[in-house]
Amino acid sequence: MSAANRPVSRPLSPHLQVYRPQLTSVLSISHRMTGIALSVGLVYLVAWLCAASGKGETYAMFAWFNTSVVGRIALFGWTFCLFYHLFNGIRHLFWDAGYGLELKDAYASGKAVVIGTLVATVGSWVLAFSLR
Amino acid sequence: MSGSNNAAARVRGLGSAKAGTHVWWTQRLTAAALVLLVAWFAVSLILNAQGNHAQVRAWIASPVSMVMLILTVLTGLWHAVLGLVEVIEDYVHAEGTKLGLIVAIKFFAALLAVASVVAVFRIAFGG
Ligand code: HEM
């Protein structure tokens, strides 16, 4: 909608320019950002599957990238996004069912999501490496 | 009531999603399915992703992983398309660009869906 035919051209809420970031608002936008990151990750996963279905050379390229420093950092970030979006998504589903909507509950579940994400992300990498 | 001048007919197809609550519900349903699928996927990756090419192929080719992997990718793509369309609707307001992006995302997701199934079948049955 152009500014001319918008009925009133005052800022619409929430006024992000003057809005102090809070745990709840940061977690909210993070759900969207991790969702977008995971969508990109899904493209990579399908590419990896296609490589695995072929002869060795393409797969070897993927294996090389996945174990390089940049690859490891990207995969670690992807693991973080996956667990964050998973746990916060569960939080969303509880809200949709009508639970946990009080402000103090939203903060408590938000903290649980952050802690759960860190533990699951680091834990799964430690596990994967120790099983090697 | 028939005809197109009743309350339901006037709102049908309106709103940015043009489809009402169906998309909202499907987003939740795919999310709930993904809770289980992603849990399986994470555990499987921890156990199998470190293998060499042959070991990874053997993992993918086992019947349970085949089914679960295909379900995970297809449900993930479905959920991602719904989510990305919502994001586009929130930030892109020029009708032409919006439609173009949404169509592109759906085409690309369809391509990925078919590619993933073909890849898994090729590993399992391709010899
Ligand atoms: C393949 C993995 C996944 C991808 C690519 C993905 C992607 C996305 C995207 C792009 C969005 C839109 C974000 C927005 O509108 O702000 C979204 C929303 C959502 N996702 Fe996921 N997601 C994945 C897994 C999951 C899982 C495991 C859950 C677990 C419950 C989940 C729950 C949700 C929920 C509840 C929403 C709606 C949030 C809202 O209404 O703002 N997602 N996802």
Short mmCIF file of C-alpha atoms and ligand atoms in Angstrom, two decimals:
data_model
loop_
_atom_site.label_atom_id
_atom_site.label_comp_id
_atom_site.label_asym_id
_atom_site.label_seq_id
_atom_site.Cartn_x
_atom_site.Cartn_y
_atom_site.Cartn_z
CA MET A 1 0.00 0.00 0.00
CA SER A 2 1.48 3.38 -0.92
CA ALA A 3 1.72 6.14 1.66
CA ALA A 4 -0.83 8.21 -0.26
CA ASN A 5 -3.75 5.80 0.03
CA ARG A 6 -2.96 4.61 3.54
CA PRO A 7 -5.72 6.11 5.71
CA VAL A 8 -3.44 7.47 8.46
CA SER A 9 0.31 7.60 8.05
CA ARG A 10 1.36 7.40 11.68
CA PRO A 11 3.59 4.48 12.72
CA LEU A 12 1.66 1.27 13.26
CA SER A 13 2.15 -0.86 16.35
CA PRO A 14 4.39 -2.47 17.44
CA HIS A 15 6.63 0.59 17.18
CA LEU A 16 9.82 -1.37 16.60
CA GLN A 17 11.94 1.81 16.50
CA VAL A 18 11.13 2.60 20.14
CA TYR A 19 10.41 -0.90 21.37
CA ARG A 20 12.86 -2.22 23.94
CA PRO A 21 13.85 -5.80 22.99
CA GLN A 22 12.69 -8.29 25.59
CA LEU A 23 13.24 -12.02 25.95
CA THR A 24 9.78 -12.70 24.56
CA SER A 25 10.13 -10.42 21.52
CA VAL A 26 13.64 -11.67 20.71
CA LEU A 27 12.51 -15.30 20.93
CA SER A 28 9.54 -14.49 18.69
CA ILE A 29 11.58 -13.05 15.82
CA SER A 30 14.15 -15.83 16.32
CA HIS A 31 11.46 -18.40 15.56
CA ARG A 32 10.94 -16.76 12.19
CA MET A 33 14.68 -16.44 11.49
CA THR A 34 15.42 -20.05 12.43
CA GLY A 35 12.44 -21.17 10.29
CA ILE A 36 13.99 -19.42 7.30
CA ALA A 37 17.45 -20.85 8.10
CA LEU A 38 15.98 -24.35 8.38
CA SER A 39 14.32 -23.95 4.98
CA VAL A 40 17.74 -23.25 3.49
CA GLY A 41 19.08 -26.24 5.45
CA LEU A 42 16.41 -28.43 3.89
CA VAL A 43 17.70 -27.50 0.43
CA TYR A 44 21.18 -28.57 1.54
CA LEU A 45 19.82 -31.82 3.02
CA VAL A 46 18.15 -32.74 -0.28
CA ALA A 47 21.33 -31.86 -2.18
CA TRP A 48 23.29 -34.11 0.20
CA LEU A 49 20.80 -36.96 -0.35
CA CYS A 50 21.16 -36.57 -4.11
CA ALA A 51 24.94 -36.65 -3.73
CA ALA A 52 24.71 -39.78 -1.59
CA SER A 53 22.59 -41.44 -4.29
CA GLY A 54 25.28 -40.87 -6.92
CA LYS A 55 28.78 -42.09 -7.47
CA GLY A 56 31.49 -41.22 -5.01
CA GLU A 57 32.93 -37.90 -6.25
CA THR A 58 30.05 -35.54 -5.47
CA TYR A 59 29.52 -37.19 -2.11
CA ALA A 60 33.21 -36.78 -1.36
CA MET A 61 32.84 -33.04 -1.98
CA PHE A 62 29.98 -32.86 0.48
CA ALA A 63 31.91 -34.92 3.03
CA TRP A 64 34.90 -32.62 2.58
CA PHE A 65 32.78 -29.49 3.12
CA ASN A 66 30.87 -30.97 6.07
CA THR A 67 34.10 -31.73 7.92
CA SER A 68 35.82 -28.43 7.05
CA VAL A 69 35.87 -25.63 9.62
CA VAL A 70 33.29 -23.55 7.75
CA GLY A 71 31.14 -26.63 7.20
CA ARG A 72 31.29 -27.61 10.86
CA ILE A 73 30.32 -24.09 11.94
CA ALA A 74 27.42 -24.05 9.47
CA LEU A 75 26.20 -27.48 10.60
CA PHE A 76 26.54 -26.50 14.25
CA GLY A 77 24.49 -23.37 13.55
CA TRP A 78 21.93 -25.48 11.73
CA THR A 79 21.70 -27.88 14.70
CA PHE A 80 21.14 -24.87 16.96
CA CYS A 81 18.38 -23.52 14.68
CA LEU A 82 16.76 -26.96 14.47
CA PHE A 83 16.57 -27.46 18.24
CA TYR A 84 15.57 -23.85 18.89
CA HIS A 85 12.75 -23.99 16.33
CA LEU A 86 11.69 -27.45 17.57
CA PHE A 87 11.45 -26.42 21.23
CA ASN A 88 9.99 -22.99 20.56
CA GLY A 89 7.60 -24.61 18.07
CA ILE A 90 6.35 -26.89 20.85
CA ARG A 91 5.92 -23.73 22.96
CA HIS A 92 3.85 -22.29 20.11
CA LEU A 93 1.67 -25.40 19.96
CA PHE A 94 0.94 -25.15 23.70
CA TRP A 95 -0.08 -21.51 23.23
CA ASP A 96 -2.32 -22.50 20.32
CA ALA A 97 -3.99 -25.01 22.64
CA GLY A 98 -4.52 -22.19 25.16
CA TYR A 99 -1.81 -23.05 27.71
CA GLY A 100 1.08 -20.99 29.07
CA LEU A 101 -0.19 -17.61 27.91
CA GLU A 102 0.27 -15.77 31.24
CA LEU A 103 3.22 -13.38 31.08
CA LYS A 104 5.21 -15.18 33.77
CA ASP A 105 4.61 -18.54 32.06
CA ALA A 106 5.72 -17.11 28.71
CA TYR A 107 8.98 -16.01 30.32
CA ALA A 108 9.49 -19.34 32.10
CA SER A 109 8.87 -21.39 28.94
CA GLY A 110 11.09 -18.97 27.00
CA LYS A 111 13.97 -19.60 29.38
CA ALA A 112 13.35 -23.35 29.19
CA VAL A 113 13.55 -23.15 25.38
CA VAL A 114 16.89 -21.33 25.52
CA ILE A 115 18.39 -23.78 28.02
CA GLY A 116 16.97 -26.81 26.20
CA THR A 117 18.37 -25.58 22.89
CA LEU A 118 21.88 -25.08 24.30
CA VAL A 119 21.90 -28.46 26.06
CA ALA A 120 20.51 -30.36 23.04
CA THR A 121 22.82 -28.63 20.54
CA VAL A 122 26.04 -29.11 22.49
CA GLY A 123 24.91 -32.52 23.77
CA SER A 124 24.21 -33.96 20.34
CA TRP A 125 27.60 -32.83 18.98
CA VAL A 126 29.42 -34.28 21.99
CA LEU A 127 27.47 -37.53 21.54
CA ALA A 128 28.10 -37.69 17.80
CA PHE A 129 31.83 -37.17 18.28
CA SER A 130 32.13 -39.63 21.15
CA LEU A 131 30.36 -42.33 19.09
CA ARG A 132 32.74 -41.92 16.19
CA MET B 1 -28.28 -19.26 1.58
CA SER B 2 -27.08 -19.27 -2.00
CA GLY B 3 -25.71 -16.56 -4.23
CA SER B 4 -22.64 -14.49 -3.71
CA ASN B 5 -23.99 -11.70 -1.54
CA ASN B 6 -24.01 -13.36 1.88
CA ALA B 7 -21.50 -12.85 4.68
CA ALA B 8 -19.52 -16.04 4.05
CA ALA B 9 -19.26 -15.48 0.33
CA ARG B 10 -17.99 -11.95 0.84
CA VAL B 11 -15.06 -12.97 3.03
CA ARG B 12 -14.16 -16.18 1.24
CA GLY B 13 -10.88 -15.76 -0.59
CA LEU B 14 -10.11 -12.47 1.12
CA GLY B 15 -7.33 -11.79 3.59
CA SER B 16 -3.67 -12.00 2.63
CA ALA B 17 -3.62 -15.80 2.59
CA LYS B 18 -6.78 -16.07 0.45
CA ALA B 19 -7.55 -19.36 2.12
CA GLY B 20 -8.70 -18.78 5.69
CA THR B 21 -7.97 -21.16 8.54
CA HIS B 22 -6.94 -24.17 6.49
CA VAL B 23 -3.35 -22.96 6.14
CA TRP B 24 -3.14 -22.16 9.86
CA TRP B 25 -4.32 -25.65 10.75
CA THR B 26 -2.03 -27.40 8.27
CA GLN B 27 0.94 -25.43 9.62
CA ARG B 28 0.15 -26.79 13.13
CA LEU B 29 -0.46 -30.32 11.90
CA THR B 30 2.85 -30.44 10.01
CA ALA B 31 4.57 -28.90 13.06
CA ALA B 32 3.19 -31.62 15.34
CA ALA B 33 4.29 -34.33 12.89
CA LEU B 34 7.72 -32.71 12.63
CA VAL B 35 8.21 -32.93 16.41
CA LEU B 36 8.38 -36.73 16.06
CA LEU B 37 10.13 -36.75 12.70
CA VAL B 38 12.83 -34.28 13.73
CA ALA B 39 13.43 -36.21 16.96
CA TRP B 40 13.98 -39.37 14.91
CA PHE B 41 16.11 -37.48 12.42
CA ALA B 42 18.36 -35.94 15.08
CA VAL B 43 18.99 -39.28 16.78
CA SER B 44 19.66 -40.98 13.43
CA LEU B 45 22.12 -38.30 12.35
CA ILE B 46 24.00 -38.59 15.64
CA LEU B 47 24.25 -42.35 15.09
CA ASN B 48 24.91 -42.42 11.33
CA ALA B 49 26.10 -39.14 9.87
CA GLN B 50 29.74 -39.85 10.70
CA GLY B 51 29.88 -42.91 8.49
CA ASN B 52 31.60 -43.17 5.13
CA HIS B 53 29.64 -43.16 1.86
CA ALA B 54 28.82 -46.88 1.98
CA GLN B 55 27.72 -46.76 5.61
CA VAL B 56 25.52 -43.71 5.01
CA ARG B 57 23.92 -45.43 2.00
CA ALA B 58 23.28 -48.57 4.03
CA TRP B 59 21.58 -46.46 6.70
CA ILE B 60 19.40 -44.63 4.13
CA ALA B 61 18.50 -47.91 2.39
CA SER B 62 17.11 -49.60 5.50
CA PRO B 63 13.29 -49.70 5.28
CA VAL B 64 12.64 -47.69 8.45
CA SER B 65 15.03 -44.88 7.53
CA MET B 66 13.69 -44.78 3.97
CA VAL B 67 10.14 -44.20 5.18
CA MET B 68 11.11 -41.81 7.97
CA LEU B 69 13.56 -39.84 5.82
CA ILE B 70 11.04 -39.32 3.01
CA LEU B 71 8.35 -38.36 5.55
CA THR B 72 10.71 -35.92 7.26
CA VAL B 73 11.77 -34.19 4.05
CA LEU B 74 8.26 -34.00 2.54
CA THR B 75 6.58 -32.83 5.77
CA GLY B 76 9.44 -30.36 6.30
CA LEU B 77 9.03 -28.96 2.78
CA TRP B 78 5.28 -28.66 3.20
CA HIS B 79 5.68 -26.86 6.55
CA ALA B 80 8.48 -24.67 5.14
CA VAL B 81 6.39 -23.59 2.13
CA LEU B 82 3.47 -22.59 4.36
CA GLY B 83 5.83 -20.73 6.70
CA LEU B 84 7.77 -18.95 3.95
CA VAL B 85 4.56 -17.90 2.19
CA GLU B 86 3.45 -16.32 5.48
CA VAL B 87 6.77 -14.49 5.78
CA ILE B 88 6.48 -13.21 2.19
CA GLU B 89 2.92 -12.06 2.78
CA ASP B 90 4.12 -10.08 5.80
CA TYR B 91 6.98 -8.24 4.11
CA VAL B 92 6.31 -8.13 0.35
CA HIS B 93 3.39 -5.90 -0.53
CA ALA B 94 3.68 -5.50 -4.30
CA GLU B 95 1.15 -8.03 -5.63
CA GLY B 96 3.24 -9.08 -8.64
CA THR B 97 6.48 -9.68 -6.72
CA LYS B 98 4.57 -11.44 -3.96
CA LEU B 99 2.85 -13.83 -6.36
CA GLY B 100 6.09 -14.44 -8.24
CA LEU B 101 8.00 -15.31 -5.07
CA ILE B 102 5.25 -17.60 -3.79
CA VAL B 103 5.01 -19.46 -7.10
CA ALA B 104 8.82 -19.78 -7.27
CA ILE B 105 8.98 -21.21 -3.76
CA LYS B 106 6.26 -23.74 -4.50
CA PHE B 107 7.88 -24.87 -7.75
CA PHE B 108 11.26 -25.18 -6.06
CA ALA B 109 9.75 -27.16 -3.17
CA ALA B 110 8.07 -29.54 -5.64
CA LEU B 111 11.42 -30.06 -7.35
CA LEU B 112 13.13 -30.80 -4.03
CA ALA B 113 10.33 -33.17 -3.01
CA VAL B 114 10.67 -35.27 -6.17
CA ALA B 115 14.48 -35.13 -6.04
CA SER B 116 14.57 -36.38 -2.45
CA VAL B 117 12.27 -39.33 -3.16
CA VAL B 118 14.21 -40.26 -6.30
CA ALA B 119 17.50 -40.03 -4.38
CA VAL B 120 16.31 -42.29 -1.56
CA PHE B 121 14.80 -44.82 -4.00
CA ARG B 122 17.97 -44.81 -6.06
CA ILE B 123 20.04 -45.58 -2.97
CA ALA B 124 17.66 -48.31 -1.83
CA PHE B 125 16.82 -49.96 -5.15
CA GLY B 126 19.35 -48.59 -7.63
CA GLY B 127 22.08 -51.14 -6.97
C1 HEM C 1 12.20 -29.06 8.58
C2 HEM C 1 12.24 -28.29 9.58
C3 HEM C 1 11.45 -26.99 9.67
C4 HEM C 1 11.42 -25.92 8.82
C5 HEM C 1 12.17 -25.77 7.50
C6 HEM C 1 10.53 -24.93 9.38
C7 HEM C 1 10.24 -23.69 8.83
C8 HEM C 1 9.33 -22.80 9.32
C9 HEM C 1 9.06 -21.49 8.78
C10 HEM C 1 9.73 -20.87 7.56
C11 HEM C 1 8.09 -20.91 9.54
C12 HEM C 1 7.47 -19.53 9.34
C13 HEM C 1 7.96 -18.58 10.38
C14 HEM C 1 7.02 -17.42 10.59
O1 HEM C 1 5.95 -17.36 10.02
O2 HEM C 1 7.40 -16.55 11.39
C15 HEM C 1 7.73 -21.85 10.56
C16 HEM C 1 6.75 -21.63 11.51
C17 HEM C 1 6.41 -22.53 12.50
N1 HEM C 1 7.09 -23.70 12.82
FE1 HEM C 1 8.53 -24.54 11.70
N2 HEM C 1 10.01 -25.42 10.56
C18 HEM C 1 10.55 -26.67 10.78
C19 HEM C 1 10.32 -27.50 11.86
C20 HEM C 1 9.41 -27.25 12.87
C21 HEM C 1 9.22 -28.10 14.01
C22 HEM C 1 9.98 -29.38 14.32
C23 HEM C 1 8.27 -27.52 14.76
C24 HEM C 1 7.81 -28.11 16.08
C25 HEM C 1 6.72 -27.85 16.68
C26 HEM C 1 7.82 -26.30 14.10
C27 HEM C 1 6.83 -25.43 14.52
C28 HEM C 1 6.45 -24.27 13.90
C29 HEM C 1 5.32 -23.44 14.30
C30 HEM C 1 4.37 -23.71 15.46
C31 HEM C 1 5.30 -22.36 13.42
C32 HEM C 1 4.30 -21.20 13.41
C33 HEM C 1 4.83 -20.05 14.17
C34 HEM C 1 3.96 -18.84 14.13
O3 HEM C 1 2.73 -18.96 14.09
O4 HEM C 1 4.51 -17.73 14.15
N3 HEM C 1 8.56 -26.17 12.94
N4 HEM C 1 8.51 -22.99 10.42
#
